Amino acid sequence: GNSVTQMEGPVTLSEEAFLTINCTYTATGYPSLFWYVQYPGEGLQLLLKATKADDKGSNKGFEATYRKETTSFHLEKGSVQVSDSAVYFCALSSDYGQNFVFGPGTRLSVLP
Amino acid sequence: EAQVTQNPRYLITVTGKKLTVTCSQNMNHEYMSWYRQDPGLGLRQIYYSMNVEVTDKGDVPEGYKVSRKEKRNFPLILESPSPNQTSLYFCASSFGGGHPSSGANVLTFGAGSRLTVL
């Protein structure tokens, strides 16, 4: 079946550092890929997505590129802020959205 | 405001006492789903529904029931809760179906319901 693997946290960075959170997936067909973010005490919210190979999703300075050849969707940000502290989930959905699979989440802490 | 509303947000109960966690969305979404979040395991799907009167099991359905009598509501029922159902529960919805590039499969989540079973 479909699965998502992402790097274990927690990740602790200083403000303005470069961020990479690795995500790889296993899926049949042509899944859509997502990064969701969960701030303390809140539900998950969509950060960015990509629906086909070589697509780049971007939002709030975060980027991720759908790499079919390496089955990866790594999240990057050039300069993190304290307000980026949260848990980040990589996820995929099957062709027509009825089967979402989430990774275990990576907790990011950004220190001033 | 477009949202998914869950209640209660926090609940402490005892083993065997039936409970229902309600979920309602105001976006006319066809697809609704329940997840539980446990440390180190991420989100695991419990049940999902593609439309009214259509429900299906996710990865961890044991001990749970759902119903979808109306499009906007998708309650999660624990008939006889046990301590291993202590968790953080999320309801989510989307338009579902359609081509992925349309955005139909983007999930909107509720704020979560933290359940403790003693």
Coordinates of C-alpha atoms in Angstrom, one line a residue:
Chain A
G1 CA 0.0 0.0 0.0
N2 CA 0.9 3.7 0.0
S3 CA 3.2 5.0 2.6
V4 CA 5.1 8.1 3.6
T5 CA 8.5 8.3 5.4
Q6 CA 9.9 11.5 6.8
M7 CA 12.9 12.4 8.9
E8 CA 12.5 12.0 12.6
G9 CA 12.6 15.0 14.7
P10 CA 12.8 17.1 16.7
V11 CA 14.7 19.6 14.6
T12 CA 16.1 22.6 16.4
L13 CA 17.5 25.5 14.4
S14 CA 18.5 29.1 15.0
E15 CA 16.5 31.9 13.4
E16 CA 17.5 32.6 9.8
A17 CA 19.0 29.1 9.4
F18 CA 18.3 26.9 6.3
L19 CA 15.7 24.2 6.8
T20 CA 15.3 20.8 5.0
I21 CA 12.9 18.2 6.1
N22 CA 13.2 15.0 4.0
C23 CA 10.1 13.1 2.8
T24 CA 10.0 10.0 0.6
Y25 CA 6.9 8.1 -0.5
T26 CA 5.7 4.8 -1.9
A27 CA 2.6 4.8 -4.0
T28 CA 0.9 3.3 -7.0
G29 CA -0.5 5.4 -9.7
Y30 CA 0.0 9.2 -9.6
P31 CA -0.5 10.5 -6.1
S32 CA -0.7 14.2 -5.1
L33 CA 1.8 15.2 -2.5
F34 CA 1.3 17.6 0.4
W35 CA 3.0 19.3 3.3
Y36 CA 0.7 20.2 6.2
V37 CA 1.7 22.2 9.3
Q38 CA 0.3 21.9 12.8
Y39 CA 0.8 24.8 15.1
P40 CA 0.5 24.2 18.9
G41 CA -3.0 23.5 19.9
E42 CA -4.4 23.6 16.4
G43 CA -5.5 21.3 13.7
L44 CA -3.4 20.7 10.6
Q45 CA -3.5 23.2 7.8
L46 CA -2.2 22.9 4.2
L47 CA 1.2 24.5 3.7
L48 CA 1.8 23.5 0.1
K49 CA 1.0 20.8 -2.5
A50 CA 2.1 19.4 -5.8
T51 CA -0.1 17.3 -8.1
K52 CA 2.3 15.9 -10.7
A53 CA 6.0 15.1 -11.3
D54 CA 8.3 18.1 -11.3
D55 CA 5.7 20.4 -9.9
K56 CA 7.0 22.8 -7.2
G57 CA 4.7 23.8 -4.4
S58 CA 5.5 27.0 -2.5
N59 CA 4.0 29.1 0.3
K60 CA 5.2 31.4 3.0
G61 CA 8.8 30.9 1.9
F62 CA 8.6 27.1 2.0
E63 CA 9.2 25.1 -1.2
A64 CA 9.0 21.4 -2.2
T65 CA 9.4 19.7 -5.5
Y66 CA 7.7 16.5 -6.6
R67 CA 10.5 14.2 -7.7
K68 CA 9.1 11.0 -9.2
E69 CA 12.5 9.6 -10.0
T70 CA 13.5 9.6 -6.4
T71 CA 10.0 9.4 -5.0
S72 CA 10.7 12.4 -2.8
F73 CA 9.1 15.7 -1.7
H74 CA 11.5 17.4 0.6
L75 CA 10.5 20.6 2.3
E76 CA 12.9 23.6 2.3
K77 CA 13.0 27.1 3.6
G78 CA 16.0 29.4 3.1
S79 CA 15.6 31.4 6.4
V80 CA 13.4 30.1 9.2
Q81 CA 11.7 32.3 11.8
V82 CA 10.6 31.6 15.4
S83 CA 7.0 31.7 14.1
D84 CA 7.8 28.6 11.9
S85 CA 8.0 26.4 15.0
A86 CA 5.4 23.7 14.5
V87 CA 5.0 20.1 13.5
Y88 CA 5.3 19.4 9.8
F89 CA 3.6 16.4 8.1
C90 CA 4.3 15.1 4.6
A91 CA 1.3 13.4 3.0
L92 CA 0.0 11.9 -0.2
S93 CA -3.4 11.2 -1.6
S94 CA -4.4 8.7 -4.2
D95 CA -5.6 9.7 -7.6
Y96 CA -9.1 10.8 -6.5
G97 CA -8.5 11.8 -2.9
Q98 CA -10.1 9.1 -1.0
N99 CA -7.0 7.7 0.5
F100 CA -4.8 10.1 2.4
V101 CA -1.6 8.8 4.0
F102 CA 0.4 10.9 6.4
G103 CA 4.0 10.7 7.6
P104 CA 4.8 10.6 11.4
G105 CA 5.4 14.4 11.5
T106 CA 8.6 16.3 12.3
R107 CA 8.7 18.8 15.1
L108 CA 10.6 22.0 14.3
S109 CA 11.8 24.4 17.0
V110 CA 13.3 27.7 15.9
L111 CA 15.3 29.6 18.6
P112 CA 15.8 33.4 18.5
Chain B
E1 CA -16.1 31.4 7.8
A2 CA -15.4 28.1 6.1
Q3 CA -14.5 25.6 8.8
V4 CA -14.7 22.1 10.3
T5 CA -16.1 22.1 13.8
Q6 CA -15.5 19.3 16.3
N7 CA -17.0 18.8 19.8
P8 CA -16.0 18.3 22.4
R9 CA -12.5 19.6 22.3
Y10 CA -11.5 17.8 25.5
L11 CA -13.1 14.8 27.1
I12 CA -12.2 12.5 30.0
T13 CA -14.3 9.4 30.3
V14 CA -14.2 5.9 31.7
T15 CA -13.9 2.5 30.1
G16 CA -17.1 1.3 28.6
K17 CA -19.0 4.6 28.6
K18 CA -20.3 5.3 25.1
L19 CA -19.4 8.6 23.6
T20 CA -19.8 10.5 20.4
V21 CA -17.5 13.1 19.0
T22 CA -19.4 15.4 16.5
C23 CA -18.0 16.8 13.4
S24 CA -19.7 19.4 11.2
Q25 CA -18.5 21.3 8.1
N26 CA -20.0 24.3 6.3
M27 CA -18.3 24.0 3.0
N28 CA -20.6 21.6 1.2
H29 CA -17.8 19.0 1.1
E30 CA -18.6 15.5 -0.1
Y31 CA -15.6 13.8 1.5
M32 CA -15.2 13.6 5.3
S33 CA -12.7 11.6 7.4
W34 CA -11.6 10.9 10.9
Y35 CA -8.0 10.5 12.0
R36 CA -6.3 9.8 15.3
Q37 CA -2.9 11.3 16.1
D38 CA -0.5 9.4 18.4
P39 CA 3.1 10.3 19.2
G40 CA 5.5 8.8 16.7
L41 CA 2.7 7.4 14.6
G42 CA 1.5 10.5 12.8
L43 CA -2.1 10.6 11.7
R44 CA -3.9 7.3 11.0
Q45 CA -7.2 7.2 9.2
I46 CA -10.1 5.6 11.2
Y47 CA -13.1 6.0 8.7
Y48 CA -13.9 8.0 5.7
S49 CA -17.0 8.9 3.8
M50 CA -17.2 9.8 0.1
N51 CA -20.8 11.1 0.4
V52 CA -24.1 10.7 2.3
E53 CA -24.7 7.1 3.4
V54 CA -21.3 6.0 2.0
T55 CA -18.7 5.2 4.6
D56 CA -15.6 3.0 4.5
K57 CA -12.9 1.8 6.9
G58 CA -9.6 3.4 7.1
D59 CA -6.4 1.9 8.6
V60 CA -7.6 1.6 12.3
P61 CA -11.4 1.2 12.4
E62 CA -11.6 -1.3 15.3
G63 CA -13.6 0.1 18.2
Y64 CA -15.2 2.9 16.2
K65 CA -18.4 3.5 14.3
V66 CA -19.4 6.4 12.0
S67 CA -22.5 7.5 10.2
R68 CA -23.2 10.0 7.4
K69 CA -26.9 10.8 7.3
E70 CA -26.4 14.4 6.3
K71 CA -23.7 15.9 4.1
R72 CA -22.4 18.3 6.7
N73 CA -22.2 15.9 9.7
F74 CA -19.9 12.9 10.3
P75 CA -20.0 11.8 14.0
L76 CA -17.5 9.4 15.4
I77 CA -18.9 6.9 17.9
L78 CA -17.0 4.9 20.5
E79 CA -19.5 2.3 21.7
S80 CA -17.3 1.0 24.5
P81 CA -14.2 3.1 24.9
S82 CA -11.0 1.5 26.1
P83 CA -7.7 3.1 27.3
N84 CA -6.0 2.4 24.0
Q85 CA -8.4 4.8 22.4
T86 CA -6.9 7.7 24.4
S87 CA -5.7 10.0 21.6
L88 CA -6.1 13.2 19.7
Y89 CA -8.8 13.0 17.1
F90 CA -9.2 15.1 14.0
C91 CA -12.0 15.4 11.6
A92 CA -11.3 16.6 8.1
S93 CA -13.2 17.3 4.9
S94 CA -12.7 18.0 1.2
F95 CA -14.6 18.4 -2.0
G96 CA -13.2 14.9 -2.9
G97 CA -13.2 13.3 -6.3
G98 CA -12.3 15.2 -9.4
H99 CA -8.9 15.8 -10.9
P100 CA -6.2 16.4 -8.3
S101 CA -5.1 19.7 -9.9
S102 CA -8.5 21.2 -9.2
G103 CA -7.7 21.3 -5.5
A104 CA -10.6 18.9 -4.8
N105 CA -8.5 16.7 -2.6
V106 CA -7.1 19.3 -0.2
L107 CA -8.2 18.5 3.3
T108 CA -9.6 21.1 5.8
F109 CA -9.1 19.9 9.4
G110 CA -11.0 20.6 12.6
A111 CA -9.1 21.8 15.7
G112 CA -9.0 18.4 17.3
S113 CA -10.6 16.5 20.1
R114 CA -8.4 15.2 22.9
L115 CA -9.9 12.1 24.4
T116 CA -8.7 10.4 27.6
V117 CA -10.2 7.0 28.5
L118 CA -9.5 5.9 32.1

